PDB file of N, CA and C in Angstrom:
ATOM      1  N   UNK A  25      -0.551  -9.282  26.131  1.00  0.00           N
ATOM      2  CA  UNK A  25       0.799  -9.824  26.259  1.00  0.00           C
ATOM      3  C   UNK A  25       1.517 -10.016  24.927  1.00  0.00           C
ATOM      4  N   UNK A  26       0.805 -10.100  23.815  1.00  0.00           N
ATOM      5  CA  UNK A  26       1.465 -10.331  22.542  1.00  0.00           C
ATOM      6  C   UNK A  26       1.669  -9.053  21.745  1.00  0.00           C
ATOM      7  N   UNK A  27       1.291  -7.924  22.298  1.00  0.00           N
ATOM      8  CA  UNK A  27       1.406  -6.658  21.578  1.00  0.00           C
ATOM      9  C   UNK A  27       2.356  -5.725  22.294  1.00  0.00           C
ATOM     10  N   UNK A  28       3.057  -4.921  21.529  1.00  0.00           N
ATOM     11  CA  UNK A  28       3.848  -3.825  22.064  1.00  0.00           C
ATOM     12  C   UNK A  28       3.243  -2.547  21.514  1.00  0.00           C
ATOM     13  N   UNK A  29       2.930  -1.621  22.401  1.00  0.00           N
ATOM     14  CA  UNK A  29       2.370  -0.340  21.980  1.00  0.00           C
ATOM     15  C   UNK A  29       3.459   0.721  22.052  1.00  0.00           C
ATOM     16  N   UNK A  30       3.577   1.493  20.991  1.00  0.00           N
ATOM     17  CA  UNK A  30       4.534   2.593  20.961  1.00  0.00           C
ATOM     18  C   UNK A  30       3.745   3.830  20.599  1.00  0.00           C
ATOM     19  N   UNK A  31       3.758   4.790  21.477  1.00  0.00           N
ATOM     20  CA  UNK A  31       3.033   6.036  21.269  1.00  0.00           C
ATOM     21  C   UNK A  31       4.053   7.154  21.181  1.00  0.00           C
ATOM     22  N   UNK A  32       4.106   7.813  20.034  1.00  0.00           N
ATOM     23  CA  UNK A  32       5.038   8.916  19.835  1.00  0.00           C
ATOM     24  C   UNK A  32       4.238  10.181  19.645  1.00  0.00           C
ATOM     25  N   UNK A  33       4.532  11.175  20.445  1.00  0.00           N
ATOM     26  CA  UNK A  33       3.835  12.448  20.359  1.00  0.00           C
ATOM     27  C   UNK A  33       4.610  13.404  19.474  1.00  0.00           C
ATOM     28  N   UNK A  34       4.029  14.535  19.185  1.00  0.00           N
ATOM     29  CA  UNK A  34       4.641  15.528  18.305  1.00  0.00           C
ATOM     30  C   UNK A  34       6.104  15.755  18.673  1.00  0.00           C
ATOM     31  N   UNK A  35       6.942  15.719  17.665  1.00  0.00           N
ATOM     32  CA  UNK A  35       8.361  15.978  17.879  1.00  0.00           C
ATOM     33  C   UNK A  35       9.166  14.751  18.227  1.00  0.00           C
ATOM     34  N   UNK A  36       8.504  13.615  18.447  1.00  0.00           N
ATOM     35  CA  UNK A  36       9.225  12.410  18.811  1.00  0.00           C
ATOM     36  C   UNK A  36       9.883  11.767  17.610  1.00  0.00           C
ATOM     37  N   UNK A  37      10.962  11.067  17.841  1.00  0.00           N
ATOM     38  CA  UNK A  37      11.643  10.334  16.785  1.00  0.00           C
ATOM     39  C   UNK A  37      11.573   8.861  17.116  1.00  0.00           C
ATOM     40  N   UNK A  38      11.310   8.053  16.106  1.00  0.00           N
ATOM     41  CA  UNK A  38      11.247   6.621  16.334  1.00  0.00           C
ATOM     42  C   UNK A  38      11.634   5.897  15.063  1.00  0.00           C
ATOM     43  N   UNK A  39      11.868   4.620  15.176  1.00  0.00           N
ATOM     44  CA  UNK A  39      12.135   3.802  14.008  1.00  0.00           C
ATOM     45  C   UNK A  39      10.889   3.758  13.133  1.00  0.00           C
ATOM     46  N   UNK A  40      11.055   3.439  11.875  1.00  0.00           N
ATOM     47  CA  UNK A  40       9.913   3.325  10.982  1.00  0.00           C
ATOM     48  C   UNK A  40       9.096   2.082  11.335  1.00  0.00           C
ATOM     49  N   UNK A  41       7.860   2.061  10.850  1.00  0.00           N
ATOM     50  CA  UNK A  41       7.007   0.890  11.073  1.00  0.00           C
ATOM     51  C   UNK A  41       7.657  -0.363  10.490  1.00  0.00           C
ATOM     52  N   UNK A  42       8.315  -0.213   9.357  1.00  0.00           N
ATOM     53  CA  UNK A  42       8.981  -1.355   8.740  1.00  0.00           C
ATOM     54  C   UNK A  42      10.085  -1.897   9.650  1.00  0.00           C
ATOM     55  N   UNK A  43      10.895  -1.000  10.207  1.00  0.00           N
ATOM     56  CA  UNK A  43      11.979  -1.433  11.102  1.00  0.00           C
ATOM     57  C   UNK A  43      11.426  -2.083  12.364  1.00  0.00           C
ATOM     58  N   UNK A  44      10.355  -1.524  12.904  1.00  0.00           N
ATOM     59  CA  UNK A  44       9.763  -2.079  14.120  1.00  0.00           C
ATOM     60  C   UNK A  44       9.120  -3.442  13.884  1.00  0.00           C
ATOM     61  N   UNK A  45       8.739  -3.721  12.648  1.00  0.00           N
ATOM     62  CA  UNK A  45       8.056  -4.982  12.362  1.00  0.00           C
ATOM     63  C   UNK A  45       9.003  -6.126  11.992  1.00  0.00           C
ATOM     64  N   UNK A  46      10.303  -5.850  11.904  1.00  0.00           N
ATOM     65  CA  UNK A  46      11.253  -6.908  11.565  1.00  0.00           C
ATOM     66  C   UNK A  46      11.123  -8.094  12.519  1.00  0.00           C
ATOM     67  N   UNK A  47      11.343  -9.296  12.018  1.00  0.00           N
ATOM     68  CA  UNK A  47      11.259 -10.483  12.864  1.00  0.00           C
ATOM     69  C   UNK A  47       9.854 -11.060  12.927  1.00  0.00           C
ATOM     70  N   UNK A  48       9.005 -10.719  11.963  1.00  0.00           N
ATOM     71  CA  UNK A  48       7.659 -11.278  11.925  1.00  0.00           C
ATOM     72  C   UNK A  48       6.628 -10.518  12.728  1.00  0.00           C
ATOM     73  N   UNK A  49       6.981  -9.349  13.228  1.00  0.00           N
ATOM     74  CA  UNK A  49       6.040  -8.551  14.014  1.00  0.00           C
ATOM     75  C   UNK A  49       5.104  -7.775  13.097  1.00  0.00           C
ATOM     76  N   UNK A  50       3.960  -7.366  13.659  1.00  0.00           N
ATOM     77  CA  UNK A  50       3.015  -6.523  12.932  1.00  0.00           C
ATOM     78  C   UNK A  50       2.992  -5.151  13.591  1.00  0.00           C
ATOM     79  N   UNK A  51       2.964  -4.123  12.779  1.00  0.00           N
ATOM     80  CA  UNK A  51       2.913  -2.755  13.292  1.00  0.00           C
ATOM     81  C   UNK A  51       1.793  -2.015  12.577  1.00  0.00           C
ATOM     82  N   UNK A  52       0.915  -1.425  13.364  1.00  0.00           N
ATOM     83  CA  UNK A  52      -0.108  -0.543  12.838  1.00  0.00           C
ATOM     84  C   UNK A  52       0.290   0.860  13.257  1.00  0.00           C
ATOM     85  N   UNK A  53       0.216   1.794  12.347  1.00  0.00           N
ATOM     86  CA  UNK A  53       0.725   3.140  12.628  1.00  0.00           C
ATOM     87  C   UNK A  53      -0.328   4.193  12.323  1.00  0.00           C
ATOM     88  N   UNK A  54      -0.489   5.113  13.273  1.00  0.00           N
ATOM     89  CA  UNK A  54      -1.346   6.280  13.100  1.00  0.00           C
ATOM     90  C   UNK A  54      -0.430   7.496  13.083  1.00  0.00           C
ATOM     91  N   UNK A  55      -0.523   8.301  12.031  1.00  0.00           N
ATOM     92  CA  UNK A  55       0.284   9.515  11.938  1.00  0.00           C
ATOM     93  C   UNK A  55      -0.661  10.696  11.834  1.00  0.00           C
ATOM     94  N   UNK A  56      -0.598  11.571  12.830  1.00  0.00           N
ATOM     95  CA  UNK A  56      -1.415  12.783  12.817  1.00  0.00           C
ATOM     96  C   UNK A  56      -0.524  13.963  12.490  1.00  0.00           C
ATOM     97  N   UNK A  57      -0.821  14.583  11.394  1.00  0.00           N
ATOM     98  CA  UNK A  57      -0.113  15.787  10.995  1.00  0.00           C
ATOM     99  C   UNK A  57      -0.898  16.988  11.516  1.00  0.00           C
ATOM    100  N   UNK A  58      -0.446  18.184  11.260  1.00  0.00           N
ATOM    101  CA  UNK A  58      -1.097  19.381  11.787  1.00  0.00           C
ATOM    102  C   UNK A  58      -2.549  19.486  11.325  1.00  0.00           C
ATOM    103  N   UNK A  59      -2.787  19.297  10.035  1.00  0.00           N
ATOM    104  CA  UNK A  59      -4.129  19.509   9.509  1.00  0.00           C
ATOM    105  C   UNK A  59      -4.778  18.253   8.947  1.00  0.00           C
ATOM    106  N   UNK A  60      -4.180  17.110   9.147  1.00  0.00           N
ATOM    107  CA  UNK A  60      -4.766  15.873   8.638  1.00  0.00           C
ATOM    108  C   UNK A  60      -4.208  14.670   9.392  1.00  0.00           C
ATOM    109  N   UNK A  61      -4.895  13.559   9.224  1.00  0.00           N
ATOM    110  CA  UNK A  61      -4.426  12.292   9.759  1.00  0.00           C
ATOM    111  C   UNK A  61      -4.240  11.364   8.571  1.00  0.00           C
ATOM    112  N   UNK A  62      -3.064  10.789   8.470  1.00  0.00           N
ATOM    113  CA  UNK A  62      -2.823   9.849   7.391  1.00  0.00           C
ATOM    114  C   UNK A  62      -3.612   8.570   7.663  1.00  0.00           C
ATOM    115  N   UNK A  63      -4.036   7.869   6.617  1.00  0.00           N
ATOM    116  CA  UNK A  63      -4.767   6.620   6.828  1.00  0.00           C
ATOM    117  C   UNK A  63      -3.953   5.635   7.662  1.00  0.00           C
ATOM    118  N   UNK A  64      -4.617   4.847   8.459  1.00  0.00           N
ATOM    119  CA  UNK A  64      -4.002   3.836   9.307  1.00  0.00           C
ATOM    120  C   UNK A  64      -3.204   2.880   8.423  1.00  0.00           C
ATOM    121  N   UNK A  65      -1.911   2.717   8.729  1.00  0.00           N
ATOM    122  CA  UNK A  65      -1.061   1.873   7.897  1.00  0.00           C
ATOM    123  C   UNK A  65      -0.609   0.632   8.651  1.00  0.00           C
ATOM    124  N   UNK A  66      -0.072  -0.298   7.896  1.00  0.00           N
ATOM    125  CA  UNK A  66       0.241  -1.627   8.397  1.00  0.00           C
ATOM    126  C   UNK A  66       1.584  -2.068   7.825  1.00  0.00           C
ATOM    127  N   UNK A  67       2.432  -2.646   8.665  1.00  0.00           N
ATOM    128  CA  UNK A  67       3.692  -3.235   8.206  1.00  0.00           C
ATOM    129  C   UNK A  67       3.842  -4.596   8.868  1.00  0.00           C
ATOM    130  N   UNK A  68       4.417  -5.528   8.150  1.00  0.00           N
ATOM    131  CA  UNK A  68       4.663  -6.862   8.717  1.00  0.00           C
ATOM    132  C   UNK A  68       6.016  -7.362   8.241  1.00  0.00           C
ATOM    133  N   UNK A  69       6.796  -7.827   9.200  1.00  0.00           N
ATOM    134  CA  UNK A  69       8.114  -8.405   8.940  1.00  0.00           C
ATOM    135  C   UNK A  69       8.980  -7.540   8.025  1.00  0.00           C
ATOM    136  N   UNK A  70       9.025  -6.245   8.328  1.00  0.00           N
ATOM    137  CA  UNK A  70       9.914  -5.338   7.612  1.00  0.00           C
ATOM    138  C   UNK A  70       9.382  -4.785   6.310  1.00  0.00           C
ATOM    139  N   UNK A  71       8.143  -5.110   5.975  1.00  0.00           N
ATOM    140  CA  UNK A  71       7.573  -4.670   4.703  1.00  0.00           C
ATOM    141  C   UNK A  71       6.304  -3.864   4.961  1.00  0.00           C
ATOM    142  N   UNK A  72       6.224  -2.690   4.348  1.00  0.00           N
ATOM    143  CA  UNK A  72       5.011  -1.885   4.460  1.00  0.00           C
ATOM    144  C   UNK A  72       3.931  -2.503   3.592  1.00  0.00           C
ATOM    145  N   UNK A  73       2.770  -2.716   4.179  1.00  0.00           N
ATOM    146  CA  UNK A  73       1.630  -3.267   3.441  1.00  0.00           C
ATOM    147  C   UNK A  73       0.643  -2.167   3.087  1.00  0.00           C
ATOM    148  N   UNK A  74       0.986  -0.914   3.393  1.00  0.00           N
ATOM    149  CA  UNK A  74       0.116   0.216   3.065  1.00  0.00           C
ATOM    150  C   UNK A  74      -1.018   0.388   4.058  1.00  0.00           C
ATOM    151  N   UNK A  75      -2.117   0.932   3.573  1.00  0.00           N
ATOM    152  CA  UNK A  75      -3.274   1.173   4.438  1.00  0.00           C
ATOM    153  C   UNK A  75      -3.874  -0.145   4.905  1.00  0.00           C
ATOM    154  N   UNK A  76      -4.449  -0.116   6.108  1.00  0.00           N
ATOM    155  CA  UNK A  76      -5.032  -1.318   6.693  1.00  0.00           C
ATOM    156  C   UNK A  76      -6.414  -1.631   6.118  1.00  0.00           C
ATOM    157  N   UNK A  77      -7.108  -0.615   5.623  1.00  0.00           N
ATOM    158  CA  UNK A  77      -8.516  -0.784   5.272  1.00  0.00           C
ATOM    159  C   UNK A  77      -8.805  -1.776   4.148  1.00  0.00           C
ATOM    160  N   UNK A  78      -7.925  -2.014   3.183  1.00  0.00           N
ATOM    161  CA  UNK A  78      -8.219  -3.041   2.173  1.00  0.00           C
ATOM    162  C   UNK A  78      -8.150  -4.484   2.699  1.00  0.00           C
ATOM    163  N   UNK A  79      -7.596  -4.702   3.902  1.00  0.00           N
ATOM    164  CA  UNK A  79      -7.415  -6.049   4.415  1.00  0.00           C
ATOM    165  C   UNK A  79      -8.709  -6.561   5.042  1.00  0.00           C
ATOM    166  N   UNK A  80      -9.315  -7.520   4.379  1.00  0.00           N
ATOM    167  CA  UNK A  80     -10.605  -8.078   4.803  1.00  0.00           C
ATOM    168  C   UNK A  80     -10.562  -8.623   6.235  1.00  0.00           C
ATOM    169  N   UNK A  81      -9.433  -9.211   6.632  1.00  0.00           N
ATOM    170  CA  UNK A  81      -9.339  -9.816   7.958  1.00  0.00           C
ATOM    171  C   UNK A  81      -9.552  -8.804   9.094  1.00  0.00           C
ATOM    172  N   UNK A  82      -9.313  -7.522   8.819  1.00  0.00           N
ATOM    173  CA  UNK A  82      -9.458  -6.515   9.860  1.00  0.00           C
ATOM    174  C   UNK A  82     -10.770  -5.729   9.778  1.00  0.00           C
ATOM    175  N   UNK A  83     -11.544  -5.935   8.740  1.00  0.00           N
ATOM    176  CA  UNK A  83     -12.760  -5.130   8.546  1.00  0.00           C
ATOM    177  C   UNK A  83     -13.774  -5.206   9.700  1.00  0.00           C
ATOM    178  N   UNK A  84     -13.911  -6.317  10.416  1.00  0.00           N
ATOM    179  CA  UNK A  84     -14.864  -6.322  11.531  1.00  0.00           C
ATOM    180  C   UNK A  84     -14.546  -5.300  12.628  1.00  0.00           C
ATOM    181  N   UNK A  85     -13.303  -4.843  12.668  1.00  0.00           N
ATOM    182  CA  UNK A  85     -12.900  -3.904  13.712  1.00  0.00           C
ATOM    183  C   UNK A  85     -13.374  -2.473  13.453  1.00  0.00           C
ATOM    184  N   UNK A  86     -13.799  -2.180  12.232  1.00  0.00           N
ATOM    185  CA  UNK A  86     -14.256  -0.820  11.943  1.00  0.00           C
ATOM    186  C   UNK A  86     -15.600  -0.764  11.224  1.00  0.00           C
ATOM    187  N   UNK A  87     -16.270  -1.898  11.050  1.00  0.00           N
ATOM    188  CA  UNK A  87     -17.523  -1.908  10.294  1.00  0.00           C
ATOM    189  C   UNK A  87     -18.577  -0.950  10.846  1.00  0.00           C
ATOM    190  N   UNK A  88     -18.628  -0.776  12.156  1.00  0.00           N
ATOM    191  CA  UNK A  88     -19.661   0.077  12.756  1.00  0.00           C
ATOM    192  C   UNK A  88     -19.216   1.533  12.929  1.00  0.00           C
ATOM    193  N   UNK A  89     -18.007   1.856  12.515  1.00  0.00           N
ATOM    194  CA  UNK A  89     -17.496   3.220  12.657  1.00  0.00           C
ATOM    195  C   UNK A  89     -17.817   4.002  11.395  1.00  0.00           C
ATOM    196  N   UNK A  90     -18.444   5.141  11.575  1.00  0.00           N
ATOM    197  CA  UNK A  90     -18.857   5.962  10.438  1.00  0.00           C
ATOM    198  C   UNK A  90     -17.899   7.121  10.236  1.00  0.00           C
ATOM    199  N   UNK A  91     -17.406   7.255   9.022  1.00  0.00           N
ATOM    200  CA  UNK A  91     -16.527   8.360   8.673  1.00  0.00           C
ATOM    201  C   UNK A  91     -17.170   9.117   7.515  1.00  0.00           C
ATOM    202  N   UNK A  92     -17.158  10.433   7.620  1.00  0.00           N
ATOM    203  CA  UNK A  92     -17.644  11.282   6.524  1.00  0.00           C
ATOM    204  C   UNK A  92     -16.591  12.359   6.273  1.00  0.00           C
ATOM    205  N   UNK A  93     -16.663  13.040   5.135  1.00  0.00           N
ATOM    206  CA  UNK A  93     -15.706  14.120   4.868  1.00  0.00           C
ATOM    207  C   UNK A  93     -15.774  15.253   5.898  1.00  0.00           C
ATOM    208  N   UNK A  94     -16.857  15.333   6.655  1.00  0.00           N
ATOM    209  CA  UNK A  94     -16.977  16.389   7.666  1.00  0.00           C
ATOM    210  C   UNK A  94     -16.547  15.921   9.061  1.00  0.00           C
ATOM    211  N   UNK A  95     -16.060  14.691   9.175  1.00  0.00           N
ATOM    212  CA  UNK A  95     -15.580  14.203  10.466  1.00  0.00           C
ATOM    213  C   UNK A  95     -14.374  15.043  10.887  1.00  0.00           C
ATOM    214  N   UNK A  96     -14.404  15.546  12.112  1.00  0.00           N
ATOM    215  CA  UNK A  96     -13.300  16.385  12.595  1.00  0.00           C
ATOM    216  C   UNK A  96     -12.038  15.547  12.773  1.00  0.00           C
ATOM    217  N   UNK A  97     -10.889  16.236  12.821  1.00  0.00           N
ATOM    218  CA  UNK A  97      -9.618  15.543  13.047  1.00  0.00           C
ATOM    219  C   UNK A  97      -9.624  14.794  14.371  1.00  0.00           C
ATOM    220  N   UNK A  98     -10.166  15.430  15.414  1.00  0.00           N
ATOM    221  CA  UNK A  98     -10.207  14.790  16.732  1.00  0.00           C
ATOM    222  C   UNK A  98     -11.055  13.521  16.681  1.00  0.00           C
ATOM    223  N   UNK A  99     -12.203  13.578  16.010  1.00  0.00           N
ATOM    224  CA  UNK A  99     -13.068  12.403  15.908  1.00  0.00           C
ATOM    225  C   UNK A  99     -12.408  11.312  15.068  1.00  0.00           C
ATOM    226  N   UNK A 100     -11.717  11.704  14.000  1.00  0.00           N
ATOM    227  CA  UNK A 100     -11.024  10.728  13.163  1.00  0.00           C
ATOM    228  C   UNK A 100      -9.912  10.033  13.947  1.00  0.00           C
ATOM    229  N   UNK A 101      -9.149  10.804  14.717  1.00  0.00           N
ATOM    230  CA  UNK A 101      -8.099  10.212  15.548  1.00  0.00           C
ATOM    231  C   UNK A 101      -8.709   9.262  16.575  1.00  0.00           C
ATOM    232  N   UNK A 102      -9.810   9.669  17.204  1.00  0.00           N
ATOM    233  CA  UNK A 102     -10.507   8.789  18.148  1.00  0.00           C
ATOM    234  C   UNK A 102     -10.927   7.489  17.479  1.00  0.00           C
ATOM    235  N   UNK A 103     -11.440   7.582  16.253  1.00  0.00           N
ATOM    236  CA  UNK A 103     -11.863   6.388  15.527  1.00  0.00           C
ATOM    237  C   UNK A 103     -10.684   5.452  15.287  1.00  0.00           C
ATOM    238  N   UNK A 104      -9.557   6.005  14.867  1.00  0.00           N
ATOM    239  CA  UNK A 104      -8.375   5.170  14.643  1.00  0.00           C
ATOM    240  C   UNK A 104      -7.899   4.532  15.948  1.00  0.00           C
ATOM    241  N   UNK A 105      -7.930   5.285  17.039  1.00  0.00           N
ATOM    242  CA  UNK A 105      -7.509   4.727  18.327  1.00  0.00           C
ATOM    243  C   UNK A 105      -8.457   3.623  18.786  1.00  0.00           C
ATOM    244  N   UNK A 106      -9.735   3.767  18.501  1.00  0.00           N
ATOM    245  CA  UNK A 106     -10.703   2.710  18.827  1.00  0.00           C
ATOM    246  C   UNK A 106     -10.397   1.457  18.006  1.00  0.00           C
ATOM    247  N   UNK A 107     -10.140   1.629  16.716  1.00  0.00           N
ATOM    248  CA  UNK A 107      -9.790   0.482  15.872  1.00  0.00           C
ATOM    249  C   UNK A 107      -8.549  -0.210  16.419  1.00  0.00           C
ATOM    250  N   UNK A 108      -7.528   0.566  16.784  1.00  0.00           N
ATOM    251  CA  UNK A 108      -6.300  -0.019  17.330  1.00  0.00           C
ATOM    252  C   UNK A 108      -6.570  -0.750  18.641  1.00  0.00           C
ATOM    253  N   UNK A 109      -7.407  -0.166  19.492  1.00  0.00           N
ATOM    254  CA  UNK A 109      -7.770  -0.828  20.745  1.00  0.00           C
ATOM    255  C   UNK A 109      -8.492  -2.142  20.501  1.00  0.00           C
ATOM    256  N   UNK A 110      -9.383  -2.140  19.545  1.00  0.00           N
ATOM    257  CA  UNK A 110     -10.102  -3.370  19.212  1.00  0.00           C
ATOM    258  C   UNK A 110      -9.150  -4.430  18.655  1.00  0.00           C
ATOM    259  N   UNK A 111      -8.242  -4.022  17.800  1.00  0.00           N
ATOM    260  CA  UNK A 111      -7.290  -4.965  17.206  1.00  0.00           C
ATOM    261  C   UNK A 111      -6.378  -5.594  18.253  1.00  0.00           C
ATOM    262  N   UNK A 112      -5.882  -4.780  19.159  1.00  0.00           N
ATOM    263  CA  UNK A 112      -4.896  -5.262  20.131  1.00  0.00           C
ATOM    264  C   UNK A 112      -5.512  -5.726  21.439  1.00  0.00           C
ATOM    265  N   UNK A 113      -6.785  -5.384  21.654  1.00  0.00           N
ATOM    266  CA  UNK A 113      -7.428  -5.744  22.914  1.00  0.00           C
ATOM    267  C   UNK A 113      -7.042  -4.830  24.063  1.00  0.00           C
ATOM    268  N   UNK A 114      -6.387  -3.736  23.751  1.00  0.00           N
ATOM    269  CA  UNK A 114      -5.936  -2.810  24.791  1.00  0.00           C
ATOM    270  C   UNK A 114      -6.119  -1.377  24.313  1.00  0.00           C
ATOM    271  N   UNK A 115      -6.777  -0.583  25.121  1.00  0.00           N
ATOM    272  CA  UNK A 115      -7.052   0.805  24.763  1.00  0.00           C
ATOM    273  C   UNK A 115      -6.125   1.742  25.529  1.00  0.00           C
ATOM    274  N   UNK A 116      -5.864   2.903  24.963  1.00  0.00           N
ATOM    275  CA  UNK A 116      -5.030   3.891  25.645  1.00  0.00           C
ATOM    276  C   UNK A 116      -5.885   4.578  26.700  1.00  0.00           C
ATOM    277  N   UNK A 117      -5.825   4.047  27.910  1.00  0.00           N
ATOM    278  CA  UNK A 117      -6.607   4.569  29.020  1.00  0.00           C
ATOM    279  C   UNK A 117      -5.734   4.606  30.273  1.00  0.00           C
ATOM    280  N   UNK A 118      -6.319   4.923  31.408  1.00  0.00           N
ATOM    281  CA  UNK A 118      -5.525   5.016  32.649  1.00  0.00           C
ATOM    282  C   UNK A 118      -4.834   3.695  32.986  1.00  0.00           C
ATOM    283  N   UNK A 119      -5.514   2.569  32.756  1.00  0.00           N
ATOM    284  CA  UNK A 119      -4.897   1.267  33.024  1.00  0.00           C
ATOM    285  C   UNK A 119      -3.669   1.049  32.139  1.00  0.00           C
ATOM    286  N   UNK A 120      -3.763   1.443  30.857  1.00  0.00           N
ATOM    287  CA  UNK A 120      -2.629   1.298  29.948  1.00  0.00           C
ATOM    288  C   UNK A 120      -1.466   2.159  30.424  1.00  0.00           C
ATOM    289  N   UNK A 121      -1.750   3.399  30.789  1.00  0.00           N
ATOM    290  CA  UNK A 121      -0.691   4.303  31.236  1.00  0.00           C
ATOM    291  C   UNK A 121      -0.014   3.824  32.514  1.00  0.00           C
ATOM    292  N   UNK A 122      -0.738   3.070  33.340  1.00  0.00           N
ATOM    293  CA  UNK A 122      -0.190   2.587  34.604  1.00  0.00           C
ATOM    294  C   UNK A 122       0.361   1.161  34.486  1.00  0.00           C
ATOM    295  N   UNK A 123       0.336   0.573  33.298  1.00  0.00           N
ATOM    296  CA  UNK A 123       0.717  -0.823  33.147  1.00  0.00           C
ATOM    297  C   UNK A 123       2.224  -1.025  33.307  1.00  0.00           C
ATOM    298  N   UNK A 124       2.565  -2.243  33.708  1.00  0.00           N
ATOM    299  CA  UNK A 124       3.962  -2.619  33.892  1.00  0.00           C
ATOM    300  C   UNK A 124       4.695  -2.548  32.560  1.00  0.00           C
ATOM    301  N   UNK A 125       5.889  -2.053  32.584  1.00  0.00           N
ATOM    302  CA  UNK A 125       6.706  -2.002  31.390  1.00  0.00           C
ATOM    303  C   UNK A 125       6.596  -0.712  30.606  1.00  0.00           C
ATOM    304  N   UNK A 126       5.791   0.216  31.085  1.00  0.00           N
ATOM    305  CA  UNK A 126       5.654   1.476  30.374  1.00  0.00           C
ATOM    306  C   UNK A 126       6.929   2.297  30.526  1.00  0.00           C
ATOM    307  N   UNK A 127       7.438   2.780  29.414  1.00  0.00           N
ATOM    308  CA  UNK A 127       8.626   3.616  29.413  1.00  0.00           C
ATOM    309  C   UNK A 127       8.251   4.935  28.774  1.00  0.00           C
ATOM    310  N   UNK A 128       8.451   5.993  29.484  1.00  0.00           N
ATOM    311  CA  UNK A 128       8.176   7.315  28.930  1.00  0.00           C
ATOM    312  C   UNK A 128       9.461   8.102  28.853  1.00  0.00           C
ATOM    313  N   UNK A 129       9.676   8.742  27.714  1.00  0.00           N
ATOM    314  CA  UNK A 129      10.863   9.564  27.535  1.00  0.00           C
ATOM    315  C   UNK A 129      10.430  10.936  27.042  1.00  0.00           C
ATOM    316  N   UNK A 130      10.983  11.959  27.644  1.00  0.00           N
ATOM    317  CA  UNK A 130      10.734  13.331  27.214  1.00  0.00           C
ATOM    318  C   UNK A 130      12.077  13.976  26.867  1.00  0.00           C
ATOM    319  N   UNK A 131      12.089  14.784  25.819  1.00  0.00           N
ATOM    320  CA  UNK A 131      13.354  15.442  25.471  1.00  0.00           C
ATOM    321  C   UNK A 131      13.734  16.443  26.557  1.00  0.00           C
ATOM    322  N   UNK A 132      15.013  16.732  26.697  1.00  0.00           N
ATOM    323  CA  UNK A 132      15.423  17.713  27.702  1.00  0.00           C
ATOM    324  C   UNK A 132      14.829  19.086  27.383  1.00  0.00           C
ATOM    325  N   UNK A 133      14.473  19.816  28.424  1.00  0.00           N
ATOM    326  CA  UNK A 133      13.939  21.167  28.224  1.00  0.00           C
ATOM    327  C   UNK A 133      15.081  22.131  27.993  1.00  0.00           C
ATOM    328  N   UNK A 134      14.793  23.182  27.296  1.00  0.00           N
ATOM    329  CA  UNK A 134      15.834  24.167  27.009  1.00  0.00           C
ATOM    330  C   UNK A 134      15.645  25.383  27.856  1.00  0.00           C
TER     331      UNK A 134
END
């Protein structure tokens, strides 16, 4: 109840994490590019705090997750989604997709 999840897929446009965090909100952002995933970032009350990993308060959420240079992009994205699920108490699953208040928007087809 205290979290808002925003999932933007390829080609989507959205406000920046800083804009979404205005008013004392916290935003964690995962950005997957074609050949890489940017480190999980954090913004609070309109200010980017950079990567989440230096913040000691969040370290219990990823202590058991192993990352190596050979971790695939899919596995790395899964790891970030698990961390986000642990942080918010809600995972992107069938229950989340069916939850009240879900708004889905797709661009018009050409």
